[in-house]
Coordinates of C-alpha atoms in Angstrom, one line a residue:
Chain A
X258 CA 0.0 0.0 0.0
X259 CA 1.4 3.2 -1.3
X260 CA 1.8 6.0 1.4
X261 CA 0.8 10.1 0.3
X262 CA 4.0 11.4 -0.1
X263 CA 6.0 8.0 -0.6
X264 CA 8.5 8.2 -3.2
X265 CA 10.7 6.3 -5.6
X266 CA 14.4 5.2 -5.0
X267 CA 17.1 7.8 -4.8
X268 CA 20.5 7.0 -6.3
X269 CA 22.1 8.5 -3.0
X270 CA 21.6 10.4 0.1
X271 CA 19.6 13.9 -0.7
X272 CA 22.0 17.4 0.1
X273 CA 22.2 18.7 3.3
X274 CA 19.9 21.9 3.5
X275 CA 22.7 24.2 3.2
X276 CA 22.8 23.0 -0.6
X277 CA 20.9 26.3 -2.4
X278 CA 23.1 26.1 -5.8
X279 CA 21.8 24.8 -9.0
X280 CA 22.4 21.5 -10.0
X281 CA 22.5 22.5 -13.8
X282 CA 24.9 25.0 -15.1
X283 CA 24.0 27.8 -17.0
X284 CA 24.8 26.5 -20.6
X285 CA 22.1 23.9 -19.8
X286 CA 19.5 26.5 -18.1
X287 CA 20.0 28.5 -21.6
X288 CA 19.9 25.8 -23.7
X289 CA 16.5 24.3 -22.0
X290 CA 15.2 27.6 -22.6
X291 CA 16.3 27.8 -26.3
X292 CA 14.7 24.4 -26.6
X293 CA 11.5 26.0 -25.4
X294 CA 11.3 28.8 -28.0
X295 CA 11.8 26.1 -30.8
X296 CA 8.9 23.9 -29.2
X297 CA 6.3 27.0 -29.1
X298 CA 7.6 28.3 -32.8
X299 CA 7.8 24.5 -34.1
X300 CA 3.8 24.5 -32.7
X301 CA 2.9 28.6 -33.7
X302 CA 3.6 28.1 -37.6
X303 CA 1.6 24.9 -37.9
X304 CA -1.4 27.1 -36.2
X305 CA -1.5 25.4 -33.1
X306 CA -3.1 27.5 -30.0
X307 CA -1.3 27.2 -26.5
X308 CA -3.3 26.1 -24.1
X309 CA -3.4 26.5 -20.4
X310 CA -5.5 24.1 -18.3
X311 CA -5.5 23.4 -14.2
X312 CA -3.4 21.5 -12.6
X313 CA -5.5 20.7 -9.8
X314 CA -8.6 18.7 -10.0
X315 CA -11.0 16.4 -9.2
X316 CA -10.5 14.2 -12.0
X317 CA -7.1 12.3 -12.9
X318 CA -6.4 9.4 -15.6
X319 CA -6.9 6.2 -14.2
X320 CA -4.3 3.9 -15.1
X321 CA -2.8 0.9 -13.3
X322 CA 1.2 2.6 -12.6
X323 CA -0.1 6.2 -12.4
X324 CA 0.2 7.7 -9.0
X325 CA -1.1 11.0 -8.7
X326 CA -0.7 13.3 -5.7
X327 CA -3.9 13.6 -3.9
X328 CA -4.7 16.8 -2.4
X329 CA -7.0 18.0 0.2
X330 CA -9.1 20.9 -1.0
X331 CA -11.3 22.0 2.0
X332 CA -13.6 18.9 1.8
X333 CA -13.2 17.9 -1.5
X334 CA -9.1 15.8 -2.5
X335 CA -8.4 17.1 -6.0
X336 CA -5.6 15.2 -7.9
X337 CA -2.4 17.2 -9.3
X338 CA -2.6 16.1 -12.9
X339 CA -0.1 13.4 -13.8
X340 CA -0.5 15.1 -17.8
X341 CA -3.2 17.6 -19.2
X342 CA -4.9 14.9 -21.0
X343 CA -8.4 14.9 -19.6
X344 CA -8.5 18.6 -19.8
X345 CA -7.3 19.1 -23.0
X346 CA -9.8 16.5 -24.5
X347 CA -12.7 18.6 -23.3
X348 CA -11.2 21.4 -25.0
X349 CA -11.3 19.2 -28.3
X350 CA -14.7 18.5 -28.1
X351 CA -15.3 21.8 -27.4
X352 CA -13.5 22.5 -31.0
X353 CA -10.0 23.1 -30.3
X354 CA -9.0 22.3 -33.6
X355 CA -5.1 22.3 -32.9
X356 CA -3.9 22.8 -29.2
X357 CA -0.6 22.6 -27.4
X358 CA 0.8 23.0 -24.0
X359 CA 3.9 23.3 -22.1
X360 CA 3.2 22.6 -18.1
X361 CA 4.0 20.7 -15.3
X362 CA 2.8 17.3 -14.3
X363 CA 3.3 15.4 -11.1
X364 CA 4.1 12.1 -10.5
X365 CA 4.2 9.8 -6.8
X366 CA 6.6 7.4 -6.6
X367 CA 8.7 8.5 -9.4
X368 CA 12.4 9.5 -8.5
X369 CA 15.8 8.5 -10.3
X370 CA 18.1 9.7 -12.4
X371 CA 15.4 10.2 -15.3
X372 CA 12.5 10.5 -12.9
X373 CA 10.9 13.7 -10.9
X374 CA 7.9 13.7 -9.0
X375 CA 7.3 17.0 -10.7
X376 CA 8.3 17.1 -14.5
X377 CA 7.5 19.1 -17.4
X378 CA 5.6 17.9 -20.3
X379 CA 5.0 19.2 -23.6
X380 CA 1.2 17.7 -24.8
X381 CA -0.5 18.6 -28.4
X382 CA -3.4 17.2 -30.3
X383 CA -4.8 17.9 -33.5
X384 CA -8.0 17.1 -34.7
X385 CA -8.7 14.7 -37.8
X386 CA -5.3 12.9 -37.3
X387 CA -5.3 8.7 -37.1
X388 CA -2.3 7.3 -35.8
X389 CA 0.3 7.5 -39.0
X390 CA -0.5 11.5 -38.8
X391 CA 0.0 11.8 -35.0
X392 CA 3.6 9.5 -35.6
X393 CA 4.6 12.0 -38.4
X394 CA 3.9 15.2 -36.3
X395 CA 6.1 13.7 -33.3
X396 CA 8.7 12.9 -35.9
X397 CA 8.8 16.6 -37.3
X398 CA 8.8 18.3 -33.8
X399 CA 11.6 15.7 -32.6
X400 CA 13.3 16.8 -36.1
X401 CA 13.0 20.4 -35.6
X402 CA 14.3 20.7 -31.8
X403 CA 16.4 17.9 -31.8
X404 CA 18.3 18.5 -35.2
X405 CA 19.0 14.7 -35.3
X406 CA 17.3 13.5 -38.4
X407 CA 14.1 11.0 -39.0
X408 CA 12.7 8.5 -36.9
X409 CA 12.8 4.9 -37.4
X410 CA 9.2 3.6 -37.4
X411 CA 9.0 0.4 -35.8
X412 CA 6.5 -2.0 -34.9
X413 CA 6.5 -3.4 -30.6
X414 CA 6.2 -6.7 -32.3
X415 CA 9.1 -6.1 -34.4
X416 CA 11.2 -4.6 -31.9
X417 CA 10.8 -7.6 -29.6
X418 CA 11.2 -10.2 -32.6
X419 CA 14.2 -8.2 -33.4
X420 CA 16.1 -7.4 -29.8
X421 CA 14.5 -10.5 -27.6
X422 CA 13.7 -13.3 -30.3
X423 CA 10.2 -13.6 -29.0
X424 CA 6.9 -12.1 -30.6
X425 CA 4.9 -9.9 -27.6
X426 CA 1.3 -10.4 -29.0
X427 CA 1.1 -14.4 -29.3
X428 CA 3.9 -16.1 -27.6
X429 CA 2.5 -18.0 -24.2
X430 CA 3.1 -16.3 -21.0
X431 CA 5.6 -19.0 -19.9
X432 CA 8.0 -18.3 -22.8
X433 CA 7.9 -14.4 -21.8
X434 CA 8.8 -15.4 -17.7
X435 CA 11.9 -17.7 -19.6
X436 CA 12.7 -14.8 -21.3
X437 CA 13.3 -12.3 -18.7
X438 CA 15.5 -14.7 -17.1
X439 CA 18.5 -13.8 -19.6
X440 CA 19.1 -10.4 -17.8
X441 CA 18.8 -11.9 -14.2
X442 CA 16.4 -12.8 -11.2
X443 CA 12.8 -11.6 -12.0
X444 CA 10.9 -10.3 -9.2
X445 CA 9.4 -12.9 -7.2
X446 CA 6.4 -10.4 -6.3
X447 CA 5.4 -10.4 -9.9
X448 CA 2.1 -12.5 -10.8
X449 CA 2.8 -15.6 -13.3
X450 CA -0.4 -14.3 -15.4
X451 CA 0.6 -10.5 -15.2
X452 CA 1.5 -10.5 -19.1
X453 CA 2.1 -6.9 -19.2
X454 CA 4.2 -7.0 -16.4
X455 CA 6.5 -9.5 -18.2
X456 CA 6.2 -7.5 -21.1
X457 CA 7.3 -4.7 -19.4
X458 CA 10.8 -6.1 -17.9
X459 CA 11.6 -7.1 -21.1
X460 CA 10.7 -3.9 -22.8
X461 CA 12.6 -2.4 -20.4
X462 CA 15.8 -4.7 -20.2
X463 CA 16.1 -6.2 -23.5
X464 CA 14.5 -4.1 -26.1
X465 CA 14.4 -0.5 -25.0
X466 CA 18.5 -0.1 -25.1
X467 CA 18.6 -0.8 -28.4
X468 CA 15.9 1.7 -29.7
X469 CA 16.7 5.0 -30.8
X470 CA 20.9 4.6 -30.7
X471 CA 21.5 5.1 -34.4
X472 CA 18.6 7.6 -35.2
X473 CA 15.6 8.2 -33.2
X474 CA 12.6 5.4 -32.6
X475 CA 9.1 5.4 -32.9
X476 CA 7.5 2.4 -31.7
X477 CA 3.9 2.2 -32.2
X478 CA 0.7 -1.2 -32.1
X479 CA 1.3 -1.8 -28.4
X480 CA -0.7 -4.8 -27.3
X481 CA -4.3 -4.2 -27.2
X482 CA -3.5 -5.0 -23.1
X483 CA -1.6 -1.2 -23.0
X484 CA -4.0 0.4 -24.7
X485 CA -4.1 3.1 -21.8
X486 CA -6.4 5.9 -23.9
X487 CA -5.8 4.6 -26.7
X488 CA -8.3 3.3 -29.7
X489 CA -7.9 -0.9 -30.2
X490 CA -7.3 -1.5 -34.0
X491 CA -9.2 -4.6 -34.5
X492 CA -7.0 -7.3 -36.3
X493 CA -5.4 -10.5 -35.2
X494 CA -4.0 -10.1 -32.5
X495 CA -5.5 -6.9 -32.2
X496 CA -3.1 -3.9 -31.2
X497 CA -3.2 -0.4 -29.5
X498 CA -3.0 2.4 -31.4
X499 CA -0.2 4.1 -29.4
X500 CA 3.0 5.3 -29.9
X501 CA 6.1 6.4 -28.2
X502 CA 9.4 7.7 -28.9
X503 CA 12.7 6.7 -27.9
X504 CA 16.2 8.5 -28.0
X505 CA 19.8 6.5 -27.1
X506 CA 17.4 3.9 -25.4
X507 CA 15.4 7.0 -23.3
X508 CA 11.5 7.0 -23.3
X509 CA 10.6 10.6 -24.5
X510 CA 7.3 10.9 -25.7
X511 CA 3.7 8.8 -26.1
X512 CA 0.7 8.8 -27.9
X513 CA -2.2 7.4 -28.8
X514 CA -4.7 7.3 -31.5
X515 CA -7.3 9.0 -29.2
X516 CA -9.9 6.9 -27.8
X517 CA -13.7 7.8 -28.6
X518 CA -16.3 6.0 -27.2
X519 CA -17.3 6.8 -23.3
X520 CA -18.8 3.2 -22.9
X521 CA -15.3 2.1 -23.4
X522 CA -13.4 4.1 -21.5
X523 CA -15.7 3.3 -18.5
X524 CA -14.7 0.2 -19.0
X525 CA -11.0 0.4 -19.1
X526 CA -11.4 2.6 -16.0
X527 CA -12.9 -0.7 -14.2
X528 CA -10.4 -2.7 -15.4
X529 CA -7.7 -0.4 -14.0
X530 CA -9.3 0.2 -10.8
X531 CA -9.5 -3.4 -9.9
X532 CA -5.6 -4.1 -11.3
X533 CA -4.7 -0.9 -8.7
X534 CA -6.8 -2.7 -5.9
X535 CA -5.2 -6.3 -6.5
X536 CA -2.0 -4.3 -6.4
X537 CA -2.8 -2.8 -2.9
X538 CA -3.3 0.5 -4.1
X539 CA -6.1 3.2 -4.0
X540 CA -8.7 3.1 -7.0
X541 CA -9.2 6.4 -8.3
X542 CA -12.3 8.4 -9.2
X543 CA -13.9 6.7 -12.4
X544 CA -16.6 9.3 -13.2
X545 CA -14.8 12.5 -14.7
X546 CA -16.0 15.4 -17.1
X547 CA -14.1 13.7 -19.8
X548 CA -16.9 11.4 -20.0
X549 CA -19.3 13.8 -20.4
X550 CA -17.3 15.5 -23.1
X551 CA -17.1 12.1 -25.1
X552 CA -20.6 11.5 -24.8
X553 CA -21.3 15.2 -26.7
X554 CA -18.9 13.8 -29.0
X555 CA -14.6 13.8 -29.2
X556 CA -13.4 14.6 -32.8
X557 CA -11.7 11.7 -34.3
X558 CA -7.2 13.0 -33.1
X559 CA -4.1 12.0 -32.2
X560 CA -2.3 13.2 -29.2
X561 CA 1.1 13.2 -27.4
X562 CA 2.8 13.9 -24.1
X563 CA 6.1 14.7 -24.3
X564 CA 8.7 14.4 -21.6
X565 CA 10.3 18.3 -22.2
X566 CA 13.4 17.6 -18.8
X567 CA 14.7 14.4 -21.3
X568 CA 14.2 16.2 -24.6
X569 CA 16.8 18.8 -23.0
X570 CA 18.9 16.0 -21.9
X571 CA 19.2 14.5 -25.1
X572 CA 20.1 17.5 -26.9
X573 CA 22.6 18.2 -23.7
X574 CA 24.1 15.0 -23.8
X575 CA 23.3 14.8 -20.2
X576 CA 23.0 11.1 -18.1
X577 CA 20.8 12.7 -15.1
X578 CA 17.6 14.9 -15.4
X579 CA 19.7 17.2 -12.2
X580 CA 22.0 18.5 -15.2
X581 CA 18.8 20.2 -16.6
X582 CA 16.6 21.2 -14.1
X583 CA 18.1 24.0 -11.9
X584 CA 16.6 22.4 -8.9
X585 CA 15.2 19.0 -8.6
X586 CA 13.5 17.3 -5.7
X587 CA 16.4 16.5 -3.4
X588 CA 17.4 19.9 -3.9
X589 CA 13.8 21.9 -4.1
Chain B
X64 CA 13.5 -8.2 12.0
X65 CA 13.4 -4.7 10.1
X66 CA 12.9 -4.5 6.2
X67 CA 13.3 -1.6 3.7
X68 CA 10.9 -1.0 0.9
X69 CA 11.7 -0.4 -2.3
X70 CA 11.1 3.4 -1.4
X71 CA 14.3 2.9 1.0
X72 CA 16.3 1.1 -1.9
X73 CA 19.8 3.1 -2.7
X74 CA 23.2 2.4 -2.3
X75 CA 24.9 0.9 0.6
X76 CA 21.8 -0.2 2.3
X77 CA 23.0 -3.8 3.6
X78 CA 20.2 -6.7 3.2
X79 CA 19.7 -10.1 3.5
X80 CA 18.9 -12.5 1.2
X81 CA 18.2 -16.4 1.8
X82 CA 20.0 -15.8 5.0
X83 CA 22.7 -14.1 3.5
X84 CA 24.2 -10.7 3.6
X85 CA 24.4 -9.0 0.9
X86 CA 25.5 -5.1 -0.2
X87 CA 23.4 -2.9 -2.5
X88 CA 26.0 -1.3 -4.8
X89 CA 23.7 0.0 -7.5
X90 CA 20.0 0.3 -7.6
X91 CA 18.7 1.8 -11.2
X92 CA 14.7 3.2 -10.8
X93 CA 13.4 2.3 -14.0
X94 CA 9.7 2.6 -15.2
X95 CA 8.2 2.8 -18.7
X96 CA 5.8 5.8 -18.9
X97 CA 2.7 3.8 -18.6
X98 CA 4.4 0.9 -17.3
X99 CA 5.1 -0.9 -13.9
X100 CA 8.0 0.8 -11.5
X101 CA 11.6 -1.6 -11.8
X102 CA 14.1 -1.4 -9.2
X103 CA 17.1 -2.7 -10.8
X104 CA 19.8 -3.9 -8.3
X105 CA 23.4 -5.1 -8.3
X106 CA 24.0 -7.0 -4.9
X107 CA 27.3 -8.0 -3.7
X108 CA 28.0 -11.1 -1.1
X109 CA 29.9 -9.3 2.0
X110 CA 31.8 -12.6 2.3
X111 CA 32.2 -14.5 -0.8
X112 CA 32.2 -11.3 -2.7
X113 CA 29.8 -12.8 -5.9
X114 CA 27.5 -10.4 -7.4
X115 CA 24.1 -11.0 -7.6
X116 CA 21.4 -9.2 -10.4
X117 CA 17.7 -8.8 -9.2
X118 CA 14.7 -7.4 -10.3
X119 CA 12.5 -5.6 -7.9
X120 CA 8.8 -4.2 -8.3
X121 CA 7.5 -1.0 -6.4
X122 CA 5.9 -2.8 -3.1
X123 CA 8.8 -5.4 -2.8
X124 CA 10.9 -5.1 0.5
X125 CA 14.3 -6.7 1.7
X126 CA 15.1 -7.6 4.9
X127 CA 17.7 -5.7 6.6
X128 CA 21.3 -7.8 7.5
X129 CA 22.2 -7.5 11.2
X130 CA 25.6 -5.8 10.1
X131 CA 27.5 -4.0 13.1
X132 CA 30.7 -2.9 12.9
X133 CA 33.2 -2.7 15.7
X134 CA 37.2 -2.6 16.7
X135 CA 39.2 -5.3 17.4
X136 CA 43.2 -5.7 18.0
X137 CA 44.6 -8.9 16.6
X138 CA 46.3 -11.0 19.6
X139 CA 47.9 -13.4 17.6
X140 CA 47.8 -16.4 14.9
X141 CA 47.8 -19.8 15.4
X142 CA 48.5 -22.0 12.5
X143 CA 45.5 -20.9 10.1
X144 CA 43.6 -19.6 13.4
X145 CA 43.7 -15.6 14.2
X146 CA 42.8 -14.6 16.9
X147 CA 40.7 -11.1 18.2
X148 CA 39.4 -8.8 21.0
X149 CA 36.8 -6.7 21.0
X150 CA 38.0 -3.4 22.2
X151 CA 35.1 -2.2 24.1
X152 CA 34.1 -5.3 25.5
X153 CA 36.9 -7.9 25.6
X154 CA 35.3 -10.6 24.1
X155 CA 37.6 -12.9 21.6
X156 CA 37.1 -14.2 18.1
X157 CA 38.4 -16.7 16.1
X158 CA 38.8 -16.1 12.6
X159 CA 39.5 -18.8 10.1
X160 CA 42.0 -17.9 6.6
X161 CA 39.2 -18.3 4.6
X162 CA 37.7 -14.8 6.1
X163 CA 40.7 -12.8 6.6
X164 CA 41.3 -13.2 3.6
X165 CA 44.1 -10.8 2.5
X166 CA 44.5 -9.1 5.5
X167 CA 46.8 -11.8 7.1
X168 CA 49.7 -10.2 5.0
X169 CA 49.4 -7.1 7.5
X170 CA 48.8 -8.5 10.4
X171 CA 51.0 -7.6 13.4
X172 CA 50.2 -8.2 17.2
X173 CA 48.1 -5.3 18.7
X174 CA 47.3 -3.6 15.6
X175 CA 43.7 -2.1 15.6
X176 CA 41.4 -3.6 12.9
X177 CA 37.6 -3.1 12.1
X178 CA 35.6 -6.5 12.3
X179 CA 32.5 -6.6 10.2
X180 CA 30.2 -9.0 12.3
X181 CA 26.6 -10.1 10.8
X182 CA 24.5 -11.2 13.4
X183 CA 27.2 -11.4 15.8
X184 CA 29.7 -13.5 13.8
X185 CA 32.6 -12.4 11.7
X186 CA 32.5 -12.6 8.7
X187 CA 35.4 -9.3 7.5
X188 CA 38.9 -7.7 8.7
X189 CA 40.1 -5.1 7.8
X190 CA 43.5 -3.6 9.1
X191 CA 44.6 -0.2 9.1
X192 CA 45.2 1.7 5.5
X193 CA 48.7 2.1 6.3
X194 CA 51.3 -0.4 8.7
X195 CA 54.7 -0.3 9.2
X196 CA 56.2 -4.0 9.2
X197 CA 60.0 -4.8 9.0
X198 CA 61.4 -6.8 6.5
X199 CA 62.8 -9.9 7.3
X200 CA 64.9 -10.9 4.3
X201 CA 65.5 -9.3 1.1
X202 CA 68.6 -9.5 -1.1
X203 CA 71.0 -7.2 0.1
X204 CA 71.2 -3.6 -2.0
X205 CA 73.0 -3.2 -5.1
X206 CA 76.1 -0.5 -4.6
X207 CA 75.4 2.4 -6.4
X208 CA 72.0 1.8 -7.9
X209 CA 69.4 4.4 -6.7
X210 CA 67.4 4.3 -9.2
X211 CA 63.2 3.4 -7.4
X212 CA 62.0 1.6 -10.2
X213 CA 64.6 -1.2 -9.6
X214 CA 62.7 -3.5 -7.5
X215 CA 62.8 -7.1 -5.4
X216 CA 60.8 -9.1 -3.4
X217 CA 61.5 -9.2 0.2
X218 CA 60.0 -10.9 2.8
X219 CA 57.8 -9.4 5.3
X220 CA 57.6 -10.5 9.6
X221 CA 54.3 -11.9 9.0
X222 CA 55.9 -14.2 6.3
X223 CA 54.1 -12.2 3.7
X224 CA 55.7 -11.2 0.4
X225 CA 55.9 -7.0 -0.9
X226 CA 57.8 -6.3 -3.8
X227 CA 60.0 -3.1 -2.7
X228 CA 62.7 -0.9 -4.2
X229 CA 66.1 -2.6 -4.5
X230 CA 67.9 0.5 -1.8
X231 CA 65.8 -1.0 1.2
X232 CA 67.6 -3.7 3.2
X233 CA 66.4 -6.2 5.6
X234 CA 65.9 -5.6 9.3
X235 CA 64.3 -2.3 8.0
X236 CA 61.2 -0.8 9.0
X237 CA 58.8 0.2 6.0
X238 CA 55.3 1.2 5.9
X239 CA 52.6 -0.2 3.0
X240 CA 49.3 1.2 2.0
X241 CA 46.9 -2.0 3.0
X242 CA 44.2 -1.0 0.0
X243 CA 46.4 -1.4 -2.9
X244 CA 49.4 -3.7 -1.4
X245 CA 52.1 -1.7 -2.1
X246 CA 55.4 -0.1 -0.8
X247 CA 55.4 3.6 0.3
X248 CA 58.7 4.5 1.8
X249 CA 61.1 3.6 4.5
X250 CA 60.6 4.2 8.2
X251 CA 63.3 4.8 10.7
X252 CA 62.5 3.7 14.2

């Protein structure tokens, strides 16, 4: 059971409070903010309109490994949002057409040399895009700020086939537990039928390294499993329509195909719920405006959230998030 | 018996695992954005010094090793037997080759140490970083050659061997950084 305030692991003991400095130097302070101005002008000419929506409230994505921070707002707890998502949706069916945003999101149990409770993301959706569209668009804007050339567009399925010999969507769960084995003890915690949870460790320890070394990665189909917000494209196996980029093996950005049918969200929100609760953790609120603004009607989008602290770090050449941010958690 | 959560997971946190204790010399937080949190952690046996790889999920919790450390003065070596006091409260231990280790080479009577002890046994010396020992044989020096990077072996009065400049003679006194087993310079008495 997760504790308010608990956090993630900490490569070392935190400063002593006489620490006040900076952990990044000025050359990365003025190149995160010369980073910025080529996110707003990359968004500006294509006619997208910056957004601004709260970051307290009483609704919050439900998803099994999202921990918001819950707040107490006289007597109602309000969530700090863990991305804009739910927010910016209602502005889409209100008839944003094409709308962007540059804020902070907050994250429990998140802390390591790429993690920060309290991040900044960079979130955009455009109405009328399908998931090739929405993979193009992240392409360009990686293109434009990071200067480092195309993307490789790569399937999950292919990915794994290619860096862990074994195919994600139809190989039996005791084939993916032998697999994680090659890169050490699994954790003896993890449920034998959790699929995603195998998925994950080998996502994380045999595939993800390799994506994104040469030239930058999209991966995109995750199993229908991860759809998260995603729309389910229905083939065999069916698959996600999500996507996310990767840079020199770092997780920078995700997206989805946006999901548009309340009934099914309301479902997925169920599923999650009761996947938190067998996990020992808190189910979160399942009735949200979102809802209501998918009932009225989303337009058919795509949309991304994009990690802006490891965009910086990539075009730094830094190994920690503390080289970008003047002052992160140990030392706020 | 206490436990840390993964929350408490960082480097140098001393655990126990099937009974053994182990070291945490590198925990990695990793977690795919929509994904479930990975603790990633390098372990190291404090006594046979193997490394272990392991794979922890947010919720998971280790059991803390009953690791204390105190100082002892070595009293003297019997065969393959050395033998220790506790400073503070006099009691002796007997420690076998086998966890010494290394650490015999130095050993001189009444030197200070630090004993590692998991629950209450020994299982780690370690002497001072520097000692002064005298040589007990070495070849005599050759006239006239000064240079320091001539060297020989010589033969140390714990029956240990040190490779040492070729101007130092036996009967000498000369003191050796413990760490890194070598030779740092001559000592008059």
């Amino acid at each position: 059971m997760s504790e308010p305030g608990w956090l993630g692991a900490s490569d070392s003991e935190p400063p002593d409070s006489s620490t006040w400095g900076p952990t990044a130097d000025w050359p990365a302070l003025r190149l995160r903010a010369e980073l910025l101005r080529r996110t707003r002008d990359f968004f500006d000419r294509r006619g997208f309109l910056e957004v601004e929506t709260p970051l307290l409230s009483a609704d919050t994505v439900v998803d099994r490994h999202l921990d918001p921070f819950a707040v107490q707002v006289g007597k109602q707890v309000c969530y700090l949002q863990t991305s804009p998502e739910f927010a910016m949706k209602r502005l889409l069916a209100a008839g944003g057409q094409a709308i962007y945003q540059i804020t902070k999101a907050f994250r429990q149990e998140e802390l390591g040399p790429l993690h920060n409770p309290e991040f900044t993301l960079v979130e955009w959706y455009r109405a009328g895009d399908g998931l090739t569209e929405g993979m193009n668009l992240l392409d360009e804007l990686c293109q434009a700020v990071l200067q480092r050339g195309p993307a490789r567009q790569v399937s999950y399925r292919q990915a794994f086939l290619e860096h862990a010999e074994i195919d994600p969507l139809t190989a039996p769960l005791s084939a993916l537990r032998a697999a994680t084995l090659r890169t050490g003890t699994p954790p003896e915690s993890l449920r034998h039928d959790d699929r995603d949870g195998w998925l994950d460790l080998i996502l994380v320890e045999q595939v993800q390294p390799h994506l994104g070394q040469d030239q930058p990665a999209i991966l995109y189909d995750y199993p229908a499993s991860q759809s998260a917000l995603a729309q389910v494209r229905e083939e065999d196996p069916p698959v996600a329509e999500r996507f996310e980029l990767f840079v020199a093996g770092m997780e920078l950005a995700n997206g989805y195909h946006e999901l548009l049918d309340p009934q099914v969200l309301r479902r997925r929100n169920a599923t999650n719920n009761a996947a938190r609760v067998a996990d020992g953790k808190q189910p979160l609120p399942e009735h949200c405006r979102l809802l209501a603004a998918m009932e009225a009607g989303l337009p058919q989008s795509a949309g991304v959230a994009l990690g802006f602290d490891r965009l910086v770090m990539v075009a730094a050449g830094a190994k920690r998030l503390d080289q970008v941010m003047p002052f992160p958690f140990d030392w706020a | 018996m206490p436990s840390y959560n993964t929350s408490d997971f960082r480097k140098g946190l001393k655990v126990q695992i099937d009974g053994d204790p182990y070291l945490m010399i590198e925990c990695n937080f990793v977690k795919p954005g929509k994904g479930q949190a990975l603790y990633k952690c390098k372990l190291r046996h404090l006594i046979r010094n193997t490394v272990l790889d392991r794979t922890y999920k947010s919720g998971d919790s280790l059991d803390a090793a009953d690791i204390t450390e105190i100082q002892a003065q070595f009293l003297y070596r019997q065969g393959d037997t050395f033998f220790f006091m506790d400073n503070e409260s006099y009691e002796q231990y007997e420690l076998g080759m086998d966890t010494v280790d290394d650490a015999w080479k130095y050993l001189k009577e009444g030197m200070n140490c630090s004993m590692l002890l998991f629950n209450n046994n020994p299982i780690g010396i370690t002497p001072p970083n520097h000692v002064v020992l005298r040589i007990e044989y070495c070849e005599p020096a050759v006239r006239g050659n000064t240079a320091t990077n001539v060297t020989k072996p010589a033969k140390l009065e714990t029956g240990a061997e040190l490779i040492v400049p070729n101007f130092v003679e036996s009967g000498e006194m000369i003191k050796i950084d413990t760490r890194t087993g070598e030779y740092i310079e001559r000592v008059k008495e």
